[in-house]
Coordinates of C-alpha atoms and ligand atoms in Angstrom, one line a residue:
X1 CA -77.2 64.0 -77.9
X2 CA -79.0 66.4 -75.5
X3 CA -77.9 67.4 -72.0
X4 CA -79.2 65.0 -69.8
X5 CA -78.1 62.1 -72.1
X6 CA -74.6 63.3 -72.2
X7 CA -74.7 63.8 -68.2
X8 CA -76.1 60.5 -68.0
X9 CA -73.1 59.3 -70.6
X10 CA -70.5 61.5 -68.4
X11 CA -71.4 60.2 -65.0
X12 CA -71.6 56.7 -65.9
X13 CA -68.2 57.0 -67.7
X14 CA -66.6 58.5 -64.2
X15 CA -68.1 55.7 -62.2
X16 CA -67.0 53.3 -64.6
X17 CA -63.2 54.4 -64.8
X18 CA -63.2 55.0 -60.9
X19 CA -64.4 51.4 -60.8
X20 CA -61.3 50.3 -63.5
X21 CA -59.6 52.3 -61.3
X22 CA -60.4 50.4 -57.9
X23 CA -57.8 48.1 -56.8
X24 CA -59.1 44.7 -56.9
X25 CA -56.9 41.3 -56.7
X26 CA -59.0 39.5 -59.2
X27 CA -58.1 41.2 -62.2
X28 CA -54.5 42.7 -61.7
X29 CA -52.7 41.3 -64.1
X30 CA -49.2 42.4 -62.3
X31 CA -50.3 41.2 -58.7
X32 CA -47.2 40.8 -56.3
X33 CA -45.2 37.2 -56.3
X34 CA -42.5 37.9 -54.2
X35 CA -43.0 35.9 -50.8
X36 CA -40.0 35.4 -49.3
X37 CA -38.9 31.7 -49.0
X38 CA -42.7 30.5 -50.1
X39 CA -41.9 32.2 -53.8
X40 CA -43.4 30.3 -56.5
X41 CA -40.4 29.3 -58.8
X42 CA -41.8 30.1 -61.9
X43 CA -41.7 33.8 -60.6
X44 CA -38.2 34.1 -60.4
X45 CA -36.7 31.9 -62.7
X46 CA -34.5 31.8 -66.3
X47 CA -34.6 29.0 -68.4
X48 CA -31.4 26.8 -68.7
X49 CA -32.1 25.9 -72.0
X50 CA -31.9 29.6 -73.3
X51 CA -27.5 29.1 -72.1
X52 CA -25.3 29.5 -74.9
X53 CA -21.8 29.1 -74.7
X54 CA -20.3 29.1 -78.3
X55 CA -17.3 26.8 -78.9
X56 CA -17.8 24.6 -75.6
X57 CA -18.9 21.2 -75.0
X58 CA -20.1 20.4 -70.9
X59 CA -17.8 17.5 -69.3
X60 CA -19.7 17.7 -66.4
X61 CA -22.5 19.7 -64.2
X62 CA -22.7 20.1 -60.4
X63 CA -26.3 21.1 -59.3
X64 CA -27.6 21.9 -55.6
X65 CA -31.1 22.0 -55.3
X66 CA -33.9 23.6 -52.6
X67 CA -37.1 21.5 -53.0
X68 CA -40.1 22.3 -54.5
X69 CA -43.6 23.8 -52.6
X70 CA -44.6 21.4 -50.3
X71 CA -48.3 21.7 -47.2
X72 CA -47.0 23.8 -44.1
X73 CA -45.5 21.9 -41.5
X74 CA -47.5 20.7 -38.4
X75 CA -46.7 24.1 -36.7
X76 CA -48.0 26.3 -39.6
X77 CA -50.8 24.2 -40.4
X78 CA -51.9 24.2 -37.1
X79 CA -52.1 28.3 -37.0
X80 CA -52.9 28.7 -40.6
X81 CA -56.2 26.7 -39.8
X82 CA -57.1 29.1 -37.0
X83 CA -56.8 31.8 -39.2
X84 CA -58.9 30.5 -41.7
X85 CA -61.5 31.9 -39.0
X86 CA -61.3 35.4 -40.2
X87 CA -63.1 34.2 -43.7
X88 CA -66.6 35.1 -41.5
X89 CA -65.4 38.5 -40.0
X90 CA -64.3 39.6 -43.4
X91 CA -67.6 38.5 -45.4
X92 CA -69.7 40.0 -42.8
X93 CA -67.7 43.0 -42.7
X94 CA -68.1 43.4 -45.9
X95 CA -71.7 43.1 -46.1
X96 CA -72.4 45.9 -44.0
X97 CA -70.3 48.1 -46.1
X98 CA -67.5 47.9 -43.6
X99 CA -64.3 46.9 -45.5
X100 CA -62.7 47.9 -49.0
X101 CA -62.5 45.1 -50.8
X102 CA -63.6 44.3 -54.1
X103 CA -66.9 42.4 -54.3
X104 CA -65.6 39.7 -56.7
X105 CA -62.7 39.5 -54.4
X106 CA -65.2 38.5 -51.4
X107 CA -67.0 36.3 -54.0
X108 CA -63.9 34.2 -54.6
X109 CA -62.9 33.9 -50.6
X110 CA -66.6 33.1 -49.9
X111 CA -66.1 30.8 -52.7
X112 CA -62.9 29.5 -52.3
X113 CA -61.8 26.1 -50.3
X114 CA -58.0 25.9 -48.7
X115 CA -57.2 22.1 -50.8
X116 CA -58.0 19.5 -48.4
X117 CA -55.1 17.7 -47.8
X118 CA -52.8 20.8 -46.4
X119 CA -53.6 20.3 -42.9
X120 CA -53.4 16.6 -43.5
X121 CA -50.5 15.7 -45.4
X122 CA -48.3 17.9 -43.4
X123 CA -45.1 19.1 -45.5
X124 CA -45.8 16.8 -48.2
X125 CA -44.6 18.1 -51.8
X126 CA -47.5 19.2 -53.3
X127 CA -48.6 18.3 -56.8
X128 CA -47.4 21.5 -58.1
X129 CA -43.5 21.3 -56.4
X130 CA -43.6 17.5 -58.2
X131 CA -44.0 19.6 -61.9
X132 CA -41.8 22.0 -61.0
X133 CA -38.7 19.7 -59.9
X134 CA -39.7 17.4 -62.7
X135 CA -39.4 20.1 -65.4
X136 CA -36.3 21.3 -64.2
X137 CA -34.8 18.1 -64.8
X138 CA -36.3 17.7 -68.1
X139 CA -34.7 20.9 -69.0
X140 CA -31.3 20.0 -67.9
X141 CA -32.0 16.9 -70.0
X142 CA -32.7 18.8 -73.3
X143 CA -29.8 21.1 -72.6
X144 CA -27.0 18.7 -72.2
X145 CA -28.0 15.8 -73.8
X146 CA -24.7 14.3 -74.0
X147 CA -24.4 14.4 -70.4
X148 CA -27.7 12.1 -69.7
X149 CA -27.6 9.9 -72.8
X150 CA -25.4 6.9 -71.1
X151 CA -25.8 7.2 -67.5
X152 CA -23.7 4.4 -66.2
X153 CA -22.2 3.4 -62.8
X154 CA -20.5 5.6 -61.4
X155 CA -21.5 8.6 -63.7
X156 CA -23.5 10.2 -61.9
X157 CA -24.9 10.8 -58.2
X158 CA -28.4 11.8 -57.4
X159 CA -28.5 12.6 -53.3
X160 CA -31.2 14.3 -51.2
X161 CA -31.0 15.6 -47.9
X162 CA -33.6 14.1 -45.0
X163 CA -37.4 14.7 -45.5
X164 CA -40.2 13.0 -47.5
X165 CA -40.6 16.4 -49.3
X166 CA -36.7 16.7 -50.6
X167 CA -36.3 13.4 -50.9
X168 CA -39.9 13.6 -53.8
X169 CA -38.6 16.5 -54.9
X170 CA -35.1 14.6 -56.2
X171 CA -37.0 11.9 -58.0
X172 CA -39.1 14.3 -59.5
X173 CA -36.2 15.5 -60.9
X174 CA -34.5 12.6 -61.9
X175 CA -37.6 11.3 -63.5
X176 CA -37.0 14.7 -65.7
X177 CA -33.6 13.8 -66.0
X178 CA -33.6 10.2 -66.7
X179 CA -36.9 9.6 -68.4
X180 CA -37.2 6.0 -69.1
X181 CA -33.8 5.3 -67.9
X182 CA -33.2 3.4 -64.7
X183 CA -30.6 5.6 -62.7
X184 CA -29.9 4.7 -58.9
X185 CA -30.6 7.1 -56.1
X186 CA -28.1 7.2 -53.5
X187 CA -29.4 6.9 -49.9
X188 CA -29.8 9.9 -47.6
X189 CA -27.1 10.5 -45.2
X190 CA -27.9 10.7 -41.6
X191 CA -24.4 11.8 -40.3
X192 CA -23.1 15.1 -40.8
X193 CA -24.1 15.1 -44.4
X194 CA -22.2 17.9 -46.1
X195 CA -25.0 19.1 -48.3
X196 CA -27.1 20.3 -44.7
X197 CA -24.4 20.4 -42.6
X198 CA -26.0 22.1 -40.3
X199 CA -28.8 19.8 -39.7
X200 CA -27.4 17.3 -37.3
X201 CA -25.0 20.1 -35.8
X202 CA -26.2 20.4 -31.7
X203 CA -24.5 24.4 -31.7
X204 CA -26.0 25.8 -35.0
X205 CA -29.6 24.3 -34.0
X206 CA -29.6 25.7 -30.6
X207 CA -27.6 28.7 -30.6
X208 CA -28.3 30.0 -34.0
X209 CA -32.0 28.2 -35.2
X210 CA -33.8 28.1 -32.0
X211 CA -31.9 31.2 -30.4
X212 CA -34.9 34.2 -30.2
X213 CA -31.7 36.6 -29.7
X214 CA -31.2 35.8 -33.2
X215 CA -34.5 37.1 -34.2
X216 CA -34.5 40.7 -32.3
X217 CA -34.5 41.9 -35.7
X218 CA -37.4 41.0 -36.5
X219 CA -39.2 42.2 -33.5
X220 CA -37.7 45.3 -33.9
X221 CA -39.3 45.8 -37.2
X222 CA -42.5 44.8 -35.9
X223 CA -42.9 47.7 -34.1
X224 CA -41.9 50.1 -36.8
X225 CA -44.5 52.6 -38.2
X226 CA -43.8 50.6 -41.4
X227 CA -44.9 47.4 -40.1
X228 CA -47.6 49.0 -38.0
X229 CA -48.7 50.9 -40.9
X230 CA -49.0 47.5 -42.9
X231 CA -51.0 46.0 -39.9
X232 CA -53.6 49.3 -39.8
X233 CA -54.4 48.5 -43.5
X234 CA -54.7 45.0 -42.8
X235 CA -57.7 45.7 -40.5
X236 CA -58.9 48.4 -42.2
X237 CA -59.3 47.1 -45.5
X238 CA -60.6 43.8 -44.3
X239 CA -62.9 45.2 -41.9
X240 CA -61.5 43.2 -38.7
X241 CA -62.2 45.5 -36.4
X242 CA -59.7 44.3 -33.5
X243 CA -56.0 44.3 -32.7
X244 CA -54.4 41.6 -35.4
X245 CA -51.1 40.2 -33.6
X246 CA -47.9 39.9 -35.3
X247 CA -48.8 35.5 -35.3
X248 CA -52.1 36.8 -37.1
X249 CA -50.8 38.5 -39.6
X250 CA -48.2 36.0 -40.3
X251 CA -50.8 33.2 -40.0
X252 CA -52.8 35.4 -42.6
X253 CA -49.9 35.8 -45.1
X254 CA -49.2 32.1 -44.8
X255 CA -52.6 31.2 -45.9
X256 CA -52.0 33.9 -48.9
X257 CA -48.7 32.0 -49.7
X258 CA -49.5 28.6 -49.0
X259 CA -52.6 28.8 -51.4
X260 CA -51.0 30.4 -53.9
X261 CA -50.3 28.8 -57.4
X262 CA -48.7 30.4 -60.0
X263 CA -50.8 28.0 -62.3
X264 CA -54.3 28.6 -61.5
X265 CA -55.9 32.0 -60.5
X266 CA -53.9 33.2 -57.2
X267 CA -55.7 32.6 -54.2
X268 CA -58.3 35.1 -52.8
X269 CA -56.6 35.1 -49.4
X270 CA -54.0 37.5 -51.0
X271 CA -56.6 39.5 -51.9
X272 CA -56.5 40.9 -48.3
X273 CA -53.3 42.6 -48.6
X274 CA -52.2 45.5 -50.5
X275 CA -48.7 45.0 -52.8
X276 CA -46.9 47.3 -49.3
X277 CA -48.1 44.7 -47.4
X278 CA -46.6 41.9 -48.7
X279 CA -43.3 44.2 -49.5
X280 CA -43.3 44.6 -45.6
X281 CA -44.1 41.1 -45.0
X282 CA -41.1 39.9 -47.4
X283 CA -38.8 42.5 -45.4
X284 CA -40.1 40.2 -42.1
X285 CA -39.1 37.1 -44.1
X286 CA -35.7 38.5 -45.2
X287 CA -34.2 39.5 -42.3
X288 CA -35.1 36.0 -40.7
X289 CA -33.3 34.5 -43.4
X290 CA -30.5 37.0 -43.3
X291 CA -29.5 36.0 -39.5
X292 CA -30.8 32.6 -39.4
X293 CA -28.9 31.8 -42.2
X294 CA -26.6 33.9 -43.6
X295 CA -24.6 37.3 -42.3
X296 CA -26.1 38.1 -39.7
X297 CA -24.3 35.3 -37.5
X298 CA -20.6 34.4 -38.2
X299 CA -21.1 30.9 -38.0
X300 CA -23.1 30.6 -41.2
X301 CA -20.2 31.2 -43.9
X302 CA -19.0 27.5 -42.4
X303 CA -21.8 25.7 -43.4
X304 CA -21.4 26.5 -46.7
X305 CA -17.9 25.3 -47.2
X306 CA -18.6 21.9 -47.6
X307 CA -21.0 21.4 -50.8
X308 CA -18.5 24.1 -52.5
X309 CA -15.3 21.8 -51.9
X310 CA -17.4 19.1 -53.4
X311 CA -18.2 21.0 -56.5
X312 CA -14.3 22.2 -56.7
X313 CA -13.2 18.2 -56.3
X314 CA -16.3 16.8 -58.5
X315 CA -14.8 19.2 -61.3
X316 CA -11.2 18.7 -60.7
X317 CA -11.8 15.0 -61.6
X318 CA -14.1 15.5 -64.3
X319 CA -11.2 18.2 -65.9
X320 CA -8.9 15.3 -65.9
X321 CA -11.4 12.8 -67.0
X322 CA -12.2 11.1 -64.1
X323 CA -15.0 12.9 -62.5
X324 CA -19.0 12.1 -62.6
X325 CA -21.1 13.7 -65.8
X326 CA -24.1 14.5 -63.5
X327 CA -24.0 15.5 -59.7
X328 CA -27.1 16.7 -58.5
X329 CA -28.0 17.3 -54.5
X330 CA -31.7 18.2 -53.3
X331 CA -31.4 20.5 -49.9
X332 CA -32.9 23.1 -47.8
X333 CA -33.1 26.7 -48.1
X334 CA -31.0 27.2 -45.5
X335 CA -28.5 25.5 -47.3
X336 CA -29.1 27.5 -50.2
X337 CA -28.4 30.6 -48.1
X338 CA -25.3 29.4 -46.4
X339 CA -23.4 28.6 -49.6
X340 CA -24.3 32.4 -51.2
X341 CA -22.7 33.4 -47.5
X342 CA -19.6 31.7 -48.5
X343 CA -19.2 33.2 -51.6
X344 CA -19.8 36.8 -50.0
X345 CA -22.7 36.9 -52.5
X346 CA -25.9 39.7 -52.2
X347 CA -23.9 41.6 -49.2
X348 CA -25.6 44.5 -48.2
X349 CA -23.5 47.4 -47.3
X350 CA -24.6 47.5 -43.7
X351 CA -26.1 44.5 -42.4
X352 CA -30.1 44.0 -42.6
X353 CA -31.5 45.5 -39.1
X354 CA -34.9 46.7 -38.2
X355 CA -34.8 49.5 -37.9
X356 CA -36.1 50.1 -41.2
X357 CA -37.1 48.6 -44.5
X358 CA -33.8 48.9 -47.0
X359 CA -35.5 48.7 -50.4
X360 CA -33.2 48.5 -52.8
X361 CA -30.8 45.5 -50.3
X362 CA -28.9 42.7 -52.4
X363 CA -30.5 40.4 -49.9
X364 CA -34.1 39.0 -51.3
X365 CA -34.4 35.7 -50.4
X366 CA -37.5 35.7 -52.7
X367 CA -35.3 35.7 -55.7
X368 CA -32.7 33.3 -54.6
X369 CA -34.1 30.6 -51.2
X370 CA -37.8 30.5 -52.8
X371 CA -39.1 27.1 -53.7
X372 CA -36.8 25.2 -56.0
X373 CA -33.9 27.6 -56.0
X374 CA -30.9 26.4 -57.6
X375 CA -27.3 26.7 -58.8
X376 CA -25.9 25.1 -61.4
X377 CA -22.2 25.2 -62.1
X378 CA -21.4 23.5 -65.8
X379 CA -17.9 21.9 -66.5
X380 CA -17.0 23.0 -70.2
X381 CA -14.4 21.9 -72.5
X382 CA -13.6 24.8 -75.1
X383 CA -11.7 25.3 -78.3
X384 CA -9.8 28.7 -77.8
X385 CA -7.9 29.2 -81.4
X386 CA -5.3 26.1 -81.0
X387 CA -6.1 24.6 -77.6
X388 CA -8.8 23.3 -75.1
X389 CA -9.3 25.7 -72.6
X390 CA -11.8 24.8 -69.3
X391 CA -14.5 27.1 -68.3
X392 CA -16.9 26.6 -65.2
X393 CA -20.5 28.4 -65.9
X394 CA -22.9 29.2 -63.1
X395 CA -26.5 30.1 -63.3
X396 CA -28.7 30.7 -60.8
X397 CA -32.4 29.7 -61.0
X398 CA -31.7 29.2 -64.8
X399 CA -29.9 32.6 -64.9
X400 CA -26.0 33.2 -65.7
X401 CA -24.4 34.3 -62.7
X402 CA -22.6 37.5 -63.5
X403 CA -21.9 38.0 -60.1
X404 CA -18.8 35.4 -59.8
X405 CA -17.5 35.9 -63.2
X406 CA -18.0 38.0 -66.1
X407 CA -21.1 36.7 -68.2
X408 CA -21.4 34.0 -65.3
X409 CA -18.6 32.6 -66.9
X410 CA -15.3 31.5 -64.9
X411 CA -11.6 30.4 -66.2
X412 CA -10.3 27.7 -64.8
X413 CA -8.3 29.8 -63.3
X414 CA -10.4 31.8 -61.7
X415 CA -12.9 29.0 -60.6
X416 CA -9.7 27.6 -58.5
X417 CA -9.4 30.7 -57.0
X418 CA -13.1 31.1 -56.5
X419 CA -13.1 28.1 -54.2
X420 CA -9.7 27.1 -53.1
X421 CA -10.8 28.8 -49.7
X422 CA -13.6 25.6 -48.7
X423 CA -10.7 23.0 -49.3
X424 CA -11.2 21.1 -46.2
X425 CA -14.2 22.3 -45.1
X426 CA -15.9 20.0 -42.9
X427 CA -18.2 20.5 -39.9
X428 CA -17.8 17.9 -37.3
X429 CA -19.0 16.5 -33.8
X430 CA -16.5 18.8 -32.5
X431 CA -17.1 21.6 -33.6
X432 CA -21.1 21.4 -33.3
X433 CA -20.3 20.3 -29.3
X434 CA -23.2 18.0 -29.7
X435 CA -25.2 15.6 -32.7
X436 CA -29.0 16.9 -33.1
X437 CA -31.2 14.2 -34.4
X438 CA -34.2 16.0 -33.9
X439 CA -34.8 17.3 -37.2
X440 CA -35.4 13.7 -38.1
Ligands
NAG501 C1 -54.2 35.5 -33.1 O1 -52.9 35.5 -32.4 C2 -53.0 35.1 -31.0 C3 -51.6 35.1 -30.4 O2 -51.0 36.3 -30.7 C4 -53.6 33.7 -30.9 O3 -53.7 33.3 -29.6 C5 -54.9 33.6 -31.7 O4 -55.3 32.3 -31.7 C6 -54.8 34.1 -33.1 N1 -56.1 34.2 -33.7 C7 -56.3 33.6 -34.9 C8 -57.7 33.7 -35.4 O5 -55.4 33.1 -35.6
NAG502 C1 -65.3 50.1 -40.0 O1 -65.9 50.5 -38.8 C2 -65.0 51.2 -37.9 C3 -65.6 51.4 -36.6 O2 -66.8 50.6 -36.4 C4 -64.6 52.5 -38.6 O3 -63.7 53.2 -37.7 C5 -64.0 52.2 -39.9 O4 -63.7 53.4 -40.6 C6 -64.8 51.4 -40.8 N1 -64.1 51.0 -41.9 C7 -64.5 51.0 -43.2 C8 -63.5 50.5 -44.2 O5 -65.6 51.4 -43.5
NAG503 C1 -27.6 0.5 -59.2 O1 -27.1 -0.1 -58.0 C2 -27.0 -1.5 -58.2 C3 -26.7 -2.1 -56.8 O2 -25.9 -1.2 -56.0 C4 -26.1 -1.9 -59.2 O3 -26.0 -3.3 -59.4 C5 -26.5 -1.2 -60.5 O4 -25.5 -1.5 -61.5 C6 -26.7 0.2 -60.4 N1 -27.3 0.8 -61.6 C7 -26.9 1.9 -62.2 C8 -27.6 2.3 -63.4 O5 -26.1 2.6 -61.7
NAG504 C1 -22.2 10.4 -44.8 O1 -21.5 11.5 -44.4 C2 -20.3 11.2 -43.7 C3 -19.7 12.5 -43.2 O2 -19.7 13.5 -44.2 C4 -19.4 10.4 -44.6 O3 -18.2 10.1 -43.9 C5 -20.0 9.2 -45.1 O4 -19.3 8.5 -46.0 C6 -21.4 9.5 -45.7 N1 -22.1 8.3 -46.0 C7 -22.6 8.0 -47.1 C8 -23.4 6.8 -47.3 O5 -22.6 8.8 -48.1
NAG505 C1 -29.9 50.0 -39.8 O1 -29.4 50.0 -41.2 C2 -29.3 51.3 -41.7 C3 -28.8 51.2 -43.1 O2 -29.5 50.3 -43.9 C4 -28.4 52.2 -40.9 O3 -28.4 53.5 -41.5 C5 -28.8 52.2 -39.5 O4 -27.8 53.0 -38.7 C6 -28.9 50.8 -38.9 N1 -29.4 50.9 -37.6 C7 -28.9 50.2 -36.6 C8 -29.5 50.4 -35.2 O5 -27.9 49.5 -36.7
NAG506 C1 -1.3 27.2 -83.3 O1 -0.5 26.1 -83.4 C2 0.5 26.2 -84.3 C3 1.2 24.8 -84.4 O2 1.0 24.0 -83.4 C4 1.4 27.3 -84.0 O3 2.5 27.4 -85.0 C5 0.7 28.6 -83.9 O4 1.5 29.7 -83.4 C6 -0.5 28.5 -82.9 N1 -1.4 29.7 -82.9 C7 -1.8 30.3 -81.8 C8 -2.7 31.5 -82.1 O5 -1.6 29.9 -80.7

């Protein structure tokens, strides 16, 4: 080889591994999946199926459910369509040299149409959330067989909480579940229903929901070098060469999230932020979460009492041969949040603020209020040398809970104690001052 050839050889080698090297969305096989409440649930979950528990045969299971991924609500869709406006300013930023992106990544967005019913069918389960809740039910079909083989009267209870989207998500489920079997659904509850008690409650919609004290957090954070470091790259890197607001960015993620499909090749509109962005962006969804829903107002342990006195009396019955097999309840994330507030579950040390980004905090609700989040508590019946011994297992998202019992495993004994404190919890027209109906 003589000289020039091997400069030739050398230079096209350095251009080449500084072009491997380039971070492009396309082809990064680890790209970041964590979005806060909008987390795909194949990126977080165990699989049910995998459970072992020796000696033990299941009496009965108690399952709470959030529903699956469903089109933005009319809200969202509305500012998620104005943002689809920047698709221009970052193509024609990009062809004159003024942005960072990969090419392929600017070939997809050019390429790329937002699925046509999302601004039409608003909230509407999407094709994807009707899989997902239908394979979680076949799972829990294959893994308790015993269970779903006879479902008669009185057996079982399959219950969703208001909404087109939950209400899809359960039978999506149950069709899992039952298969061919014909299995009644029971109807939604438009009362205090205790598996959302919070939704028809006039003091937890107004003072805690709708209360922008609640949220100072958040808008604390957003002016944070963090966050305003996360909003210079933005800008930068996409070549939008003007002042993105805080509704911008968040309409921008939204169309990352909202796109994204853990089946097909992720959508190119997360292709214009970097994995700090969306770490920042999750931190913006967590503490939401945290004081909308969980410790950050006092109120929100309540709410949670109610499904967890139902599990402690479904069981109770079941133990003494009286109970339901199958109990399964569809519900919000909110919902989901509330009852890990009751069980003084993923409590930071000092509570969430925002002042600045905790990165190691317990509270993530990417891993435990994403789409399809669940918890599953099994009734089991075990042989322990000469007698039958009870043992409640919980898993969450298909994975044992080892942070209520050892192995995610409970004694009786200590499932009593685990929820003797929700006996009696109920949340009532006098204690929400006032019924809400509109989150019908
Ligand atoms: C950007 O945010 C502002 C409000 O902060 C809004 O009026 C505007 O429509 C948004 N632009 C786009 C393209 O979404
Ligand atoms: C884009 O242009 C602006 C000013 O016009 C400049 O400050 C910035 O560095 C440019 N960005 C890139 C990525 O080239
Ligand atoms: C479903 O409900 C109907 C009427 O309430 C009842 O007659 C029927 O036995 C139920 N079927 C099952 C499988 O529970
Ligand atoms: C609806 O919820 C209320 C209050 O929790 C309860 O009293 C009522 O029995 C429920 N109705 C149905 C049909 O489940
Ligand atoms: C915010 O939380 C951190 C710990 O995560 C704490 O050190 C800091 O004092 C808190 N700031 C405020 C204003 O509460
Ligand atoms: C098992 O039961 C037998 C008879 O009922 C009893 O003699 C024995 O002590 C028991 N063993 C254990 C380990 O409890």
């Amino acid at each position: 080889m003589n000289m020039q050839c091997l400069l030739v050889f050398t230079i096209l080698c350095v251009y080449l591994t500084n072009a491997t090297l380039k971070q492009c969305y396309w082809n990064d096989g680890c790209s970041y999946k964590y979005f806060s409440s909008k987390t795909s649930y194949d990126a977080v979950r165990g699989d049910i199926r995998d459970a072992k528990l020796g000696d033990c045969e299941p009496v009965s299971i108690w399952h709470i459910m959030r529903h699956g991924p469903r089109n933005p609500g009319p809200d969202f869709a509305r500012k998620i369509k104005t943002a689809l406006s920047y698709k221009d300013d970052i193509i024609k930023s990009y062809e004159k040299g003024n942005s960072s992106l990969c090419a392929q990544d600017v070939d997809n967005l050019k390429a790329y149409e937002v699925p046509e019913d999302m601004f039409i069918y608003v909230s509407k389960l999407t094709e994807e959330g009707y899989n997902d809740m239908f394979q979680i039910g076949k799972r829990i079909a294959q893994t308790f067989p015993k269970l779903v083989e006879s479902l008669d009267d009185g057996s079982y209870e399959f219950r969703a909480v208001y909404g087109h989207w939950i209400e899809k998500s359960l039978k999506a489920y149950v069709e899992g579940l039952a298969g061919d079997k014909t299995v009644n659904i029971s109807e939604v509850n438009l009362s205090f229903d205790n598996i959302a008690p919070y939704a028809a409650c006039g003091i937890y919609q107004k003072e805690v929901k709708a209360n922008p004290a609640l949220y100072a957090e958040v808008d604390y954070y957003e002016k944070t070098d963090d966050y305003l470091a996360a909003k210079h790259r933005i800008e930068r890197r996409n070549g939008l060469n003007y002042d993105l607001s805080g509704e911008n960015i968040t309409s921008l993620h939204d169309l990352c999230r909202y796109t994204w499909s853990s089946k097909e090749k992720s959508s190119p509109w997360c292709a214009v932020f970097t994995k700090e962005d969306l770490e920042v962006l999750e931190y913006v969804g967590d503490l939401r979460h945290y004081y909308r829903n969980s410790y950050g107002h006092p109120v929100n342990k309540l709410y949670g009492g109610p499904p967890l006195w139902d599990l402690l009396t479904t069981f109770q019955l079941a133990k003494d041969g009286k109970g339901k097999k199958v109990t399964s309840y569809l519900s919000h994330a909110t919902m989901m949040d509330m009852i890990y507030t009751a069980l003084g579950l993923y409590k930071d040390e000092y509570p969430l603020n925002g002042t600045a980004r905790v990165r190691n905090r317990k509270w993530r609700s990417s891993f435990r209020s994403g789409y399809c989040a669940n918890m599953l508590a099994v009734l089991n019946r075990c042989s322990e040398r000469n007698s039958t011994e009870f043992k409640v297992a919980f898993y969450l998202n298909e994975n044992p809970m080892t942070e209520l019992c050892d192995d995610g495993i409970c004694t009786w004994e200590e499932f009593e104690k685990l929820l003797q404190p929700f006996i009696g919890s109920k949340i009532d027209l006098k204690f929400c001052k006032f019924m809400n109906t509109r989150f019908r």
